[in-house]
Coordinates of C-alpha atoms in Angstrom, one line a residue:
M16 CA 0.0 0.0 0.0
G17 CA 1.5 3.3 -1.0
K18 CA 1.7 6.3 1.3
K19 CA -0.4 9.2 0.4
G20 CA 1.6 12.1 -0.9
S21 CA 4.2 10.2 -2.9
F22 CA 5.3 6.7 -3.8
E23 CA 7.7 5.1 -6.3
L24 CA 6.0 3.2 -9.0
T25 CA 8.6 0.4 -9.3
T26 CA 5.9 -1.8 -10.8
I27 CA 5.9 0.5 -13.8
T28 CA 9.6 0.2 -14.4
S29 CA 9.4 -3.6 -14.3
T30 CA 6.5 -3.6 -16.7
V31 CA 8.5 -1.4 -19.0
A32 CA 11.3 -3.9 -19.1
T33 CA 9.0 -6.6 -20.4
T34 CA 7.5 -4.4 -23.1
I35 CA 10.8 -3.3 -24.7
P36 CA 11.6 -5.4 -27.7
P37 CA 14.6 -7.7 -27.7
S38 CA 17.9 -5.8 -28.0
S39 CA 19.6 -8.3 -30.3
G40 CA 19.0 -10.4 -33.3
Q41 CA 18.2 -9.6 -36.9
V42 CA 15.3 -7.3 -37.6
E43 CA 12.3 -8.5 -39.6
T44 CA 12.1 -6.5 -42.8
Q45 CA 8.4 -7.1 -43.2
T46 CA 6.3 -4.0 -42.4
E47 CA 4.5 -4.4 -39.2
G48 CA 0.7 -4.7 -39.2
D49 CA -0.1 -5.5 -42.8
P50 CA 1.6 -8.6 -44.4
N51 CA 0.8 -7.3 -47.9
T52 CA 2.8 -4.1 -47.5
P53 CA 6.3 -4.0 -49.0
A54 CA 9.2 -5.1 -46.8
R55 CA 11.6 -2.5 -45.4
V56 CA 14.8 -2.9 -47.4
Q57 CA 18.2 -3.1 -45.9
W58 CA 21.7 -2.3 -47.1
D59 CA 23.3 -5.0 -49.3
H60 CA 26.7 -4.5 -47.7
K61 CA 27.9 -2.8 -44.5
A62 CA 30.4 -0.8 -46.7
E63 CA 27.4 0.9 -48.5
F64 CA 26.0 2.1 -45.2
V65 CA 29.4 3.5 -44.0
L66 CA 30.0 5.1 -47.3
S67 CA 26.5 6.6 -47.4
C68 CA 27.1 8.2 -44.0
I69 CA 30.5 9.5 -45.2
S70 CA 28.9 10.8 -48.4
M71 CA 26.2 12.6 -46.5
S72 CA 28.3 13.9 -43.6
V73 CA 31.4 14.6 -45.6
G74 CA 29.6 16.8 -48.0
L75 CA 29.1 20.5 -49.0
G76 CA 28.9 21.3 -45.3
N77 CA 32.6 20.4 -45.0
V78 CA 34.1 21.5 -48.3
W79 CA 32.0 24.5 -49.2
R80 CA 30.3 25.8 -46.0
F81 CA 33.0 25.2 -43.3
P82 CA 35.7 27.2 -45.1
Y83 CA 33.6 30.2 -45.8
L84 CA 32.2 30.3 -42.3
A85 CA 35.7 29.9 -40.9
Y86 CA 36.9 32.8 -43.0
S87 CA 33.9 35.0 -42.0
N88 CA 34.5 34.3 -38.3
G89 CA 38.2 34.8 -38.0
G90 CA 39.8 31.4 -38.9
G91 CA 41.1 29.8 -35.7
A92 CA 38.5 31.8 -33.7
F93 CA 35.9 29.6 -35.5
L94 CA 37.8 26.4 -35.5
L95 CA 38.2 26.2 -31.6
P96 CA 34.5 26.6 -30.8
Y97 CA 33.7 24.2 -33.5
L98 CA 36.0 21.5 -32.0
I99 CA 34.7 22.1 -28.5
I100 CA 31.0 21.8 -29.5
L101 CA 31.9 18.8 -31.6
F102 CA 33.4 17.0 -28.5
L103 CA 30.5 18.0 -26.2
C104 CA 27.6 17.6 -28.5
G105 CA 28.3 16.5 -32.1
R106 CA 30.1 13.2 -31.7
P107 CA 27.8 11.9 -29.0
M108 CA 24.7 12.9 -31.0
Y109 CA 26.1 11.3 -34.1
F110 CA 26.3 7.9 -32.4
M111 CA 23.0 8.4 -30.5
E112 CA 21.0 9.1 -33.7
M113 CA 22.6 6.2 -35.7
A114 CA 22.0 3.7 -32.8
F115 CA 18.5 5.1 -32.3
G116 CA 17.4 4.4 -35.8
Q117 CA 19.1 1.0 -36.0
Y118 CA 17.5 -0.2 -32.7
H119 CA 13.9 0.8 -33.6
Q120 CA 14.1 0.2 -37.3
E121 CA 12.0 3.3 -38.1
G122 CA 12.4 6.6 -39.9
P123 CA 12.7 10.0 -38.1
V124 CA 8.9 10.5 -37.8
T125 CA 7.4 7.0 -37.1
I126 CA 10.1 6.2 -34.6
W127 CA 8.6 8.6 -32.1
K128 CA 5.4 6.4 -31.9
K129 CA 7.7 3.8 -30.3
V130 CA 9.6 6.2 -28.1
S131 CA 7.5 9.3 -27.1
P132 CA 4.6 10.4 -29.2
I133 CA 4.9 14.0 -27.9
G134 CA 8.2 14.2 -29.9
R135 CA 6.6 13.5 -33.3
G136 CA 7.1 17.1 -34.3
I137 CA 10.9 16.5 -34.2
G138 CA 10.7 14.2 -37.2
I139 CA 8.3 16.5 -39.0
A140 CA 10.5 19.5 -38.4
Q141 CA 13.6 17.5 -39.6
C142 CA 11.7 16.5 -42.7
I143 CA 10.9 20.1 -43.5
I144 CA 14.5 21.3 -42.8
Q145 CA 15.9 18.5 -45.1
A146 CA 13.4 19.4 -47.8
M147 CA 14.5 23.1 -47.6
I148 CA 18.1 22.1 -47.7
S149 CA 17.6 20.0 -50.7
M150 CA 16.0 22.9 -52.5
Y151 CA 18.9 25.2 -52.2
Y152 CA 21.9 22.7 -52.0
V153 CA 21.1 21.7 -55.5
V154 CA 21.6 25.3 -56.6
I155 CA 25.3 24.9 -55.6
M156 CA 25.4 21.8 -57.9
A157 CA 23.9 24.0 -60.7
W158 CA 26.6 26.6 -60.2
T159 CA 29.3 23.9 -60.2
S160 CA 27.8 22.2 -63.3
Y161 CA 27.9 25.6 -65.1
Y162 CA 31.5 26.1 -64.2
F163 CA 32.4 22.6 -65.2
W164 CA 30.9 22.8 -68.7
V165 CA 32.4 26.2 -69.5
T166 CA 35.8 25.1 -68.3
L167 CA 35.6 21.8 -70.3
I168 CA 34.5 23.6 -73.5
S169 CA 37.2 26.2 -73.2
A170 CA 39.8 23.4 -72.8
F171 CA 38.6 21.6 -75.9
K172 CA 38.7 24.9 -77.8
G173 CA 42.3 25.6 -76.6
E174 CA 41.2 28.9 -75.0
D175 CA 42.0 30.3 -71.6
V176 CA 39.7 29.6 -68.7
P177 CA 36.6 31.8 -69.0
W178 CA 37.5 33.9 -66.0
G179 CA 40.9 34.8 -67.5
D180 CA 42.1 38.3 -68.1
H181 CA 40.2 38.6 -71.4
F182 CA 36.9 38.5 -69.4
C183 CA 37.4 42.2 -68.5
H184 CA 36.5 43.0 -72.1
N185 CA 33.4 40.7 -72.1
E186 CA 30.0 42.3 -72.6
W187 CA 28.9 41.0 -69.2
A188 CA 31.9 42.6 -67.4
H189 CA 32.3 46.1 -66.0
Y190 CA 35.6 47.1 -67.4
E191 CA 36.2 50.1 -65.1
T192 CA 36.0 47.9 -62.0
C193 CA 37.6 44.7 -63.4
V194 CA 41.1 43.9 -62.2
P195 CA 43.1 41.5 -64.5
V196 CA 45.4 39.0 -62.9
N197 CA 48.5 40.3 -64.6
Y198 CA 47.9 43.8 -63.2
V199 CA 48.7 42.6 -59.7
N200 CA 52.0 43.7 -58.2
Q201 CA 52.5 46.0 -61.1
T202 CA 50.5 48.9 -59.7
D203 CA 50.3 51.3 -56.9
I204 CA 47.5 49.3 -55.3
S205 CA 47.2 49.9 -51.5
V206 CA 44.4 47.3 -51.1
M207 CA 43.7 44.6 -53.6
S208 CA 41.5 41.5 -53.4
P209 CA 38.9 39.5 -55.4
Y210 CA 36.4 41.8 -53.6
V211 CA 38.0 45.1 -52.7
P212 CA 36.0 47.2 -50.2
V213 CA 38.5 50.1 -50.4
L214 CA 40.8 50.8 -53.3
E215 CA 42.5 54.2 -53.2
F216 CA 44.8 54.1 -56.2
F217 CA 45.0 52.0 -59.4
N218 CA 47.9 52.7 -61.8
G219 CA 48.6 55.9 -59.8
T220 CA 45.1 57.3 -60.4
E221 CA 42.7 58.0 -57.7
I222 CA 39.4 56.1 -58.1
K223 CA 36.0 56.2 -56.5
E224 CA 34.6 52.7 -57.3
K225 CA 35.2 49.3 -55.8
K226 CA 37.4 47.0 -57.8
Y227 CA 36.7 43.3 -58.4
S228 CA 39.0 40.5 -59.6
V229 CA 38.3 38.7 -62.8
S230 CA 37.1 35.6 -61.0
Q231 CA 34.7 37.7 -58.8
Q232 CA 33.2 39.4 -61.7
Y233 CA 32.8 36.2 -63.6
Y234 CA 31.0 34.6 -60.7
D235 CA 28.7 37.6 -60.1
R236 CA 28.1 38.6 -63.7
V237 CA 28.1 35.4 -65.7
I238 CA 27.3 32.5 -63.3
L239 CA 24.8 34.4 -61.2
Q240 CA 24.0 37.3 -63.7
K241 CA 23.6 39.4 -60.6
Y242 CA 24.5 42.6 -62.4
K243 CA 23.1 44.2 -65.6
K244 CA 25.5 43.9 -68.5
G245 CA 28.3 46.5 -68.2
D246 CA 26.6 48.2 -65.2
T247 CA 27.2 48.2 -61.5
K248 CA 23.5 48.0 -60.6
S249 CA 22.8 44.6 -59.0
Y250 CA 19.6 42.6 -58.7
G251 CA 18.2 41.4 -55.3
L252 CA 15.1 40.8 -53.3
G253 CA 13.7 44.2 -54.4
D254 CA 14.2 43.4 -58.1
M255 CA 14.7 39.7 -58.8
G256 CA 15.4 40.3 -62.6
D257 CA 14.9 37.5 -65.1
V258 CA 15.6 33.8 -65.0
N259 CA 19.1 32.8 -65.7
W260 CA 18.2 30.2 -68.4
I261 CA 21.6 28.5 -68.6
L262 CA 21.7 28.1 -64.8
L263 CA 18.1 26.9 -65.0
A264 CA 19.2 24.2 -67.5
N265 CA 22.0 23.1 -65.1
L266 CA 19.5 23.0 -62.3
A267 CA 17.2 20.8 -64.3
G268 CA 20.1 18.5 -65.3
S269 CA 21.1 18.1 -61.6
W270 CA 17.6 17.1 -60.6
V271 CA 17.6 14.5 -63.4
V272 CA 20.8 13.0 -62.0
I273 CA 19.3 13.1 -58.4
F274 CA 16.1 11.4 -59.6
F275 CA 17.9 8.5 -61.3
T276 CA 20.1 8.1 -58.2
L277 CA 17.1 7.9 -55.8
V278 CA 14.5 6.1 -57.9
K279 CA 15.6 2.7 -56.8
G280 CA 16.0 3.7 -53.2
I281 CA 19.0 2.9 -51.0
K282 CA 19.9 0.0 -53.2
T283 CA 20.9 2.3 -56.0
A284 CA 22.1 5.1 -53.7
G285 CA 24.3 2.6 -51.9
K286 CA 26.1 2.0 -55.2
V287 CA 26.5 5.6 -56.1
V288 CA 28.2 6.5 -52.8
Y289 CA 31.2 4.4 -53.8
V290 CA 31.9 7.4 -56.1
T291 CA 30.5 10.3 -54.1
S292 CA 32.3 9.3 -50.9
T293 CA 35.7 8.5 -52.3
L294 CA 36.3 10.8 -55.3
P295 CA 36.1 14.0 -53.2
F296 CA 38.9 12.7 -50.8
I297 CA 41.2 12.0 -53.8
V298 CA 40.6 15.4 -55.3
L299 CA 40.8 17.2 -52.0
F300 CA 44.2 15.7 -51.2
I301 CA 45.5 16.7 -54.6
I302 CA 44.3 20.3 -54.1
L303 CA 45.7 20.3 -50.6
G304 CA 49.1 19.1 -51.8
R305 CA 49.2 21.8 -54.5
G306 CA 47.9 24.5 -52.2
A307 CA 50.3 23.8 -49.4
S308 CA 53.2 24.1 -51.8
L309 CA 52.3 27.6 -52.9
E310 CA 54.1 30.7 -51.8
G311 CA 52.3 32.3 -48.8
A312 CA 50.4 29.1 -48.0
A313 CA 51.9 28.9 -44.5
D314 CA 50.4 32.4 -43.7
G315 CA 47.0 31.2 -44.6
I316 CA 47.3 28.0 -42.6
K317 CA 48.5 30.0 -39.6
Y318 CA 45.4 32.3 -39.9
F319 CA 43.2 29.2 -39.9
I320 CA 44.8 27.6 -36.9
Y321 CA 45.5 30.6 -34.6
P322 CA 42.3 32.2 -33.1
Q323 CA 41.6 35.9 -33.0
F324 CA 40.5 36.4 -29.5
D325 CA 38.2 39.3 -30.2
K326 CA 36.2 37.0 -32.6
L327 CA 36.5 34.2 -30.0
L328 CA 34.5 36.2 -27.6
D329 CA 31.8 37.0 -30.2
V330 CA 28.5 35.1 -29.6
E331 CA 27.9 35.0 -33.3
T332 CA 31.1 33.0 -33.8
W333 CA 29.9 30.3 -31.3
R334 CA 26.4 30.2 -32.9
N335 CA 27.9 29.7 -36.3
A336 CA 30.2 27.1 -35.0
A337 CA 27.3 25.2 -33.5
E338 CA 25.2 25.4 -36.6
Q339 CA 28.1 24.3 -38.7
M340 CA 28.8 21.3 -36.4
F341 CA 25.2 20.1 -36.9
Y342 CA 25.5 20.8 -40.6
S343 CA 28.8 19.1 -41.0
L344 CA 28.0 15.9 -39.1
S345 CA 24.3 16.0 -40.3
V346 CA 23.1 15.5 -36.7
G347 CA 19.7 16.8 -35.8
F348 CA 18.4 16.5 -39.4
G349 CA 16.9 13.0 -39.1
A350 CA 19.2 11.6 -41.8
L351 CA 21.3 9.5 -39.5
V352 CA 18.1 8.0 -37.9
M353 CA 17.0 7.2 -41.5
L354 CA 20.3 5.6 -42.6
G355 CA 20.6 3.6 -39.3
S356 CA 17.1 2.3 -39.7
Y357 CA 18.1 0.3 -42.8
N358 CA 20.8 -1.6 -40.9
K359 CA 20.5 -5.0 -39.4
R360 CA 19.9 -4.9 -35.6
N361 CA 23.2 -6.6 -34.9
N362 CA 25.3 -4.1 -36.9
N363 CA 28.2 -2.5 -35.0
C364 CA 27.0 1.1 -35.4
Y365 CA 29.4 2.3 -32.7
Q366 CA 32.4 1.4 -34.9
D367 CA 30.6 3.0 -37.9
A368 CA 29.9 6.2 -36.0
M369 CA 33.5 6.6 -34.8
I370 CA 34.9 6.0 -38.3
V371 CA 32.5 8.5 -40.0
S372 CA 32.7 11.2 -37.3
V373 CA 36.5 11.2 -37.4
A374 CA 36.5 11.2 -41.2
D375 CA 34.0 14.2 -41.1
T376 CA 36.1 16.2 -38.8
A377 CA 39.3 15.5 -40.6
T378 CA 37.7 16.5 -43.9
S379 CA 36.5 19.8 -42.5
V380 CA 40.0 20.6 -41.2
I381 CA 41.6 19.4 -44.4
S382 CA 39.2 21.5 -46.5
G383 CA 40.0 24.5 -44.2
V384 CA 43.7 24.0 -44.7
A385 CA 43.3 23.7 -48.4
M386 CA 41.2 26.8 -48.6
F387 CA 43.4 28.9 -46.3
S388 CA 46.6 27.8 -48.1
V389 CA 45.1 29.2 -51.3
L390 CA 44.0 32.4 -49.5
G391 CA 47.5 32.8 -48.1
Y392 CA 48.9 32.4 -51.6
L393 CA 46.5 35.0 -53.0
A394 CA 47.2 37.4 -50.1
R395 CA 51.0 37.1 -50.8
Q396 CA 50.5 37.6 -54.5
M397 CA 48.2 40.7 -54.0
N398 CA 50.2 42.1 -51.1
V399 CA 47.2 42.3 -48.7
G400 CA 46.0 40.8 -45.5
I401 CA 44.3 37.4 -45.5
D402 CA 41.2 38.9 -43.8
V403 CA 40.5 41.1 -46.9
V404 CA 41.8 38.9 -49.7
A405 CA 38.3 37.5 -50.6
E406 CA 34.7 38.3 -50.2
E407 CA 32.9 36.5 -47.4
G408 CA 29.9 34.4 -48.2
P409 CA 28.8 31.3 -50.1
G410 CA 30.7 32.3 -53.3
L411 CA 34.1 32.1 -51.5
A412 CA 34.9 28.7 -53.0
F413 CA 33.8 29.8 -56.5
V414 CA 36.0 32.9 -56.5
T415 CA 39.1 31.9 -54.4
F416 CA 39.9 28.6 -56.0
P417 CA 39.3 29.6 -59.6
E418 CA 41.4 32.7 -58.9
A419 CA 44.2 30.6 -57.6
F420 CA 43.9 28.1 -60.5
N421 CA 44.1 30.9 -62.9
R422 CA 47.6 31.6 -61.5
M423 CA 48.8 28.0 -61.7
P424 CA 50.1 25.9 -64.7
V425 CA 47.3 23.9 -66.4
P426 CA 44.4 25.9 -64.9
H427 CA 41.8 23.8 -66.8
L428 CA 42.9 20.6 -65.1
W429 CA 42.8 22.0 -61.6
S430 CA 39.5 23.7 -62.3
I431 CA 37.9 20.5 -63.7
L432 CA 39.1 18.4 -60.8
F433 CA 37.7 20.9 -58.3
F434 CA 34.3 21.2 -59.9
V435 CA 34.0 17.4 -60.3
M436 CA 34.7 17.1 -56.6
L437 CA 32.3 19.8 -55.6
Y438 CA 29.5 18.3 -57.7
T439 CA 29.9 14.8 -56.3
I440 CA 29.8 15.9 -52.7
G441 CA 26.8 18.0 -53.6
L442 CA 25.1 14.9 -55.0
G443 CA 26.0 12.9 -51.8
S444 CA 24.5 15.7 -49.7
E445 CA 21.3 15.7 -51.8
I446 CA 20.9 12.0 -51.6
G447 CA 21.1 12.1 -47.8
A448 CA 18.6 14.9 -47.5
L449 CA 16.0 13.6 -50.0
E450 CA 16.3 10.0 -48.9
T451 CA 15.4 11.2 -45.4
V452 CA 12.2 12.9 -46.8
L453 CA 11.2 10.0 -48.9
T454 CA 11.8 7.5 -46.1
I455 CA 9.3 9.5 -43.9
F456 CA 6.7 9.1 -46.7
Y457 CA 7.4 5.4 -47.1
D458 CA 7.2 4.8 -43.3
E459 CA 4.0 6.8 -42.9
W460 CA 2.4 5.2 -46.0
P461 CA 4.2 1.9 -46.7
K462 CA 2.4 1.1 -49.9
L463 CA 4.1 4.1 -51.5
R464 CA 7.2 1.9 -51.7
E465 CA 5.6 0.2 -54.6
K466 CA 5.4 3.5 -56.4
K467 CA 8.9 4.8 -55.9
P468 CA 9.4 6.2 -59.4
M469 CA 6.3 8.2 -59.2
V470 CA 6.9 9.5 -55.6
C471 CA 10.6 10.2 -56.3
G472 CA 9.8 11.9 -59.6
L473 CA 7.1 14.1 -58.2
T474 CA 9.3 15.1 -55.2
C475 CA 12.2 16.1 -57.5
F476 CA 9.8 18.0 -59.9
V477 CA 8.3 20.0 -57.0
C478 CA 11.7 20.8 -55.6
F479 CA 12.8 21.9 -59.1
L480 CA 9.9 24.3 -59.4
V481 CA 10.5 25.7 -55.9
G482 CA 14.2 26.2 -56.9
I483 CA 13.5 28.4 -59.9
P484 CA 13.6 31.7 -57.9
F485 CA 17.1 30.7 -56.8
V486 CA 18.3 30.9 -60.4
T487 CA 16.9 34.3 -61.1
Q488 CA 19.4 37.2 -61.3
G489 CA 18.7 38.2 -57.7
G490 CA 18.3 34.6 -56.5
V491 CA 21.5 34.5 -54.6
E492 CA 19.9 36.7 -51.9
I493 CA 17.2 34.1 -51.4
F494 CA 20.0 31.5 -51.2
L495 CA 21.6 33.4 -48.4
I496 CA 18.4 33.6 -46.4
F497 CA 17.7 29.8 -46.8
D498 CA 21.3 29.0 -45.8
S499 CA 21.1 31.1 -42.7
Y500 CA 17.6 30.4 -41.5
A501 CA 15.9 27.4 -43.2
G502 CA 18.8 25.1 -42.7
G503 CA 21.0 26.8 -40.1
F504 CA 19.5 28.3 -37.0
S505 CA 16.3 26.2 -37.1
V506 CA 18.1 22.8 -36.7
L507 CA 19.1 23.6 -33.1
F508 CA 15.5 23.4 -31.8
P509 CA 14.5 19.9 -32.9
A510 CA 18.0 18.7 -32.0
L511 CA 17.6 20.1 -28.4
L512 CA 14.1 18.5 -28.0
E513 CA 15.5 15.2 -29.4
L514 CA 18.2 15.2 -26.7
M515 CA 15.8 16.1 -23.9
I516 CA 13.2 13.5 -24.7
L517 CA 15.7 10.6 -25.2
A518 CA 17.7 11.5 -22.1
W519 CA 15.1 12.8 -19.7
V520 CA 11.7 11.3 -20.9
Y521 CA 12.5 8.0 -22.6
G522 CA 15.2 7.7 -20.1
L523 CA 19.0 7.6 -20.4
R524 CA 19.1 4.3 -18.6
R525 CA 16.6 2.7 -20.9
F526 CA 18.4 4.1 -24.0
L527 CA 21.6 2.6 -22.7
D528 CA 19.9 -0.7 -22.1
D529 CA 18.7 -0.7 -25.7
I530 CA 22.1 0.0 -27.3
E531 CA 24.2 -2.0 -24.8
G532 CA 22.0 -5.0 -25.4
M533 CA 22.0 -4.4 -29.2
L534 CA 25.8 -4.0 -29.4
D535 CA 26.8 -6.2 -26.4
R536 CA 29.1 -3.6 -24.9
K537 CA 29.1 -1.0 -22.1
F538 CA 29.5 2.7 -22.5
N539 CA 31.6 4.9 -20.2
I540 CA 30.9 8.2 -18.5
Y541 CA 31.8 10.3 -21.5
W542 CA 28.7 9.0 -23.3
T543 CA 26.3 9.1 -20.4
S544 CA 27.4 12.6 -19.3
T545 CA 27.2 14.1 -22.8
W546 CA 23.9 12.5 -23.6
G547 CA 22.3 13.3 -20.2
L548 CA 23.7 16.7 -19.5
L549 CA 26.5 18.3 -21.5
A550 CA 25.0 18.0 -25.0
P551 CA 21.6 19.5 -24.2
L552 CA 23.2 22.1 -22.0
T553 CA 25.5 23.2 -24.8
V554 CA 22.7 23.7 -27.2
I555 CA 20.6 25.6 -24.6
I556 CA 23.6 27.9 -23.9
V557 CA 24.1 28.5 -27.6
L558 CA 20.4 29.3 -28.2
V559 CA 20.1 31.6 -25.1
M560 CA 23.2 33.5 -26.0
S561 CA 22.2 33.8 -29.7
F562 CA 18.9 35.4 -28.8
A563 CA 20.5 37.6 -26.1
F564 CA 23.0 39.0 -28.7
Y565 CA 21.0 38.6 -31.8
T566 CA 22.0 40.6 -34.9
P567 CA 19.9 40.4 -38.1
L568 CA 21.4 38.9 -41.3
N569 CA 22.5 41.7 -43.7
H570 CA 25.4 40.3 -45.7
G571 CA 27.5 43.5 -45.6
G572 CA 24.4 45.7 -46.0
D573 CA 23.4 44.1 -49.3
L574 CA 20.1 42.6 -47.9
P575 CA 17.0 44.7 -47.3
A576 CA 15.5 45.0 -43.8
F577 CA 12.6 42.6 -44.6
A578 CA 15.1 39.8 -45.4
D579 CA 15.5 39.1 -41.7
G580 CA 11.7 38.8 -41.3
L581 CA 11.5 36.5 -44.3
G582 CA 14.2 34.3 -42.8
W583 CA 12.4 33.9 -39.5
V584 CA 9.2 32.9 -41.4
L585 CA 11.3 30.1 -43.0
A586 CA 12.7 29.1 -39.7
M587 CA 9.3 29.0 -38.0
V588 CA 7.9 26.7 -40.7
S589 CA 10.0 23.9 -39.1
I590 CA 10.2 25.1 -35.5
I591 CA 6.4 25.5 -35.1
Q592 CA 6.0 21.8 -35.8
L593 CA 7.4 21.0 -32.4
P594 CA 4.6 22.5 -30.3
I595 CA 1.9 21.7 -32.9
W596 CA 2.5 18.0 -32.9
A597 CA 3.1 17.9 -29.2
I598 CA -0.4 19.4 -28.7
V599 CA -1.8 16.8 -31.2
A600 CA -0.1 14.0 -29.3
V601 CA -1.7 15.2 -26.0
Y602 CA -5.1 15.6 -27.6
Q603 CA -5.0 12.1 -29.1
A604 CA -3.7 10.4 -25.9
K605 CA -5.9 8.3 -23.7
G606 CA -7.1 9.8 -20.4
N607 CA -9.9 11.7 -18.8
T608 CA -7.9 14.7 -17.6
L609 CA -5.3 16.9 -19.2
A610 CA -2.7 15.6 -16.8
E611 CA -3.5 12.0 -17.8
K612 CA -3.3 12.8 -21.5
F613 CA 0.0 14.6 -21.0
H614 CA 1.4 11.6 -19.1
Q615 CA 0.2 9.2 -21.8
S616 CA 1.7 11.3 -24.6
L617 CA 5.2 11.0 -23.0
W618 CA 5.2 7.3 -23.3
P619 CA 3.8 5.2 -26.1
D620 CA 0.9 2.8 -25.7
E621 CA 3.0 -0.3 -26.0
I622 CA 4.7 0.7 -22.7
M623 CA 1.7 2.1 -20.9
E624 CA -1.0 -0.4 -21.9
G625 CA 0.2 -2.8 -19.3
Y626 CA -0.8 -0.5 -16.5
T627 CA -4.2 -0.9 -14.9
A628 CA -6.5 1.9 -14.0
N629 CA -5.7 1.3 -10.4
A630 CA -2.0 1.9 -10.9
V631 CA -2.5 5.6 -11.7
T632 CA -5.7 7.2 -10.8
T633 CA -7.4 10.0 -12.6
D634 CA -6.5 12.3 -9.7
F635 CA -2.8 13.0 -9.8
T636 CA -0.4 15.7 -10.6
F637 CA 2.7 14.9 -12.6
S638 CA 5.6 16.1 -10.5
S639 CA 8.9 14.9 -12.0
V640 CA 10.8 12.3 -14.0
K641 CA 13.9 10.6 -12.6
L642 CA 16.0 7.9 -14.0
H643 CA 15.5 4.5 -12.5
E644 CA 18.5 2.3 -11.9
N645 CA 17.1 -0.5 -13.9
G646 CA 15.8 1.4 -16.9
G647 CA 13.2 4.0 -17.6
P648 CA 11.8 6.8 -15.5
N649 CA 10.4 6.6 -12.0
L650 CA 7.2 8.6 -11.7
Y651 CA 6.8 10.6 -8.5
M652 CA 3.2 11.6 -8.0
Y653 CA 0.9 12.6 -5.3
D654 CA -2.8 12.6 -4.5
N655 CA -3.1 9.0 -5.5
E656 CA -5.9 7.9 -3.2
G657 CA -7.2 5.4 -5.6
Y658 CA -4.0 3.4 -5.7
D659 CA -4.3 0.1 -3.8
G660 CA -0.8 -1.3 -4.2
K661 CA -1.8 -3.8 -6.9
K662 CA -1.3 -3.9 -10.6

């Protein structure tokens, strides 16, 4: 007989232990419930899973996004917070999500039915974020494809690379502000860079306009068509201009490639990753070797490694580092849960997680070294500081590397290698993002697996239509907003809720029992302390500090004031799913009072259905959740006069 006021429901925790499915053995691939629905497929080989994780994690976030954020946030001042957050949050979450999906054999939405229905909005939010990322990541593939084809055509014609000195005389260029490569170090230039905010003298003549390198003008005026022909007036959110038809064709071609990669599901995607996960490493090491041998490379590498302490104390640097860590490892996006769900239950996902997380971090650092070695070279050539040698932003890779290749022997070869690498990692990132979205559809409506070509084709076509504004002449500003809000800041919210529910609601002890039984090994205090406290605390601190010291996105003053509002609308599309689906879960839960419904929504029916009406009366107030030493939470309640001590 329990004492009025409070009692420990140890009977509940013992019931929980009997309702959790076995922790070992091979999963049944047949969809539960309906024997006529298609079976859930699995990876043909373990290597395909590992390479898929590498292809997704070691993607554009590492090679394209990491270097430009590092450059924008002071090099080493960005690297140090990134590594700290990686240790406290990224690495633990990477393994947690992979094991989470493998154990429950469900995608990122349906998995919460087994774990905690109130968290269903996490999967919905992650699906929306992944869909948004896939819409604008493919734009990078379109830019890359454009560069690749014009470089290849110029090589076959025996011409210089298109962004050579001759471009200053092109109809798209603005001759008065175009700085040819061979003018460098031959003038009285006090400040020179691919994007020059201040240029006082050029050939001894005082000037009033900004100067741009050939590669910067080519990127802005040909690839993006951001400016009117021969003019300095740019397009943007206020005036989007016309569709860039060549870029639109490259966008369409990229979606066709993505469709044929995804149409057969993970079976085909698993084969493609043999290329998308290995080729980038080969090319990256080639570029790294060449970049490190350039004059001035050591200056750039030093800038990347040594932090600027004024930037290190900037909250924005820490927020960007946190966002990039989630981006780089793909944690908090649902993709790791999706990939892990296609594993066999006895797969050693701990080993896989360690391999991929180390490879991901190494790739980010190598990409940073490669980028900053080139920046150091350009700074030495132009006799300027590294902090002003290039324009900050997503175009950094498309300006800096081509500018450097233009100064090297055989520029066509280096350019083609670079653009092939960038395209393949973009494809790998797209596969991970869209396969997550498609898996959610297939898990919610299993019969759709029989209609994969139609579902995949429709998804790709809709994403293509949504992507058209990105390839207008002012579309790069939409791109900036999506990159900062739709797939950047917003991912922190579902990631935090995921950590809190798994550690504090589902129960850290229960989660450990799941994976320790599945993998037949014990996990030390590093994992328990990060999952249970340090990881969620890190995300909370980053979020609180970000709001306390918030500054709107302006990209050097180029964006209009309403751009920040538009960005928050995009962010809220995913964030709002968390409370909406939590309310739905409480509303749909069994119970006569709101307290009962809330309690039922925290734990799924398969765990709670073993309890009798006498175990928990309709007259209780939920007080707290604590970890039980044998798995799952203990519930401390009071006012349980109806409890008679029996189940």
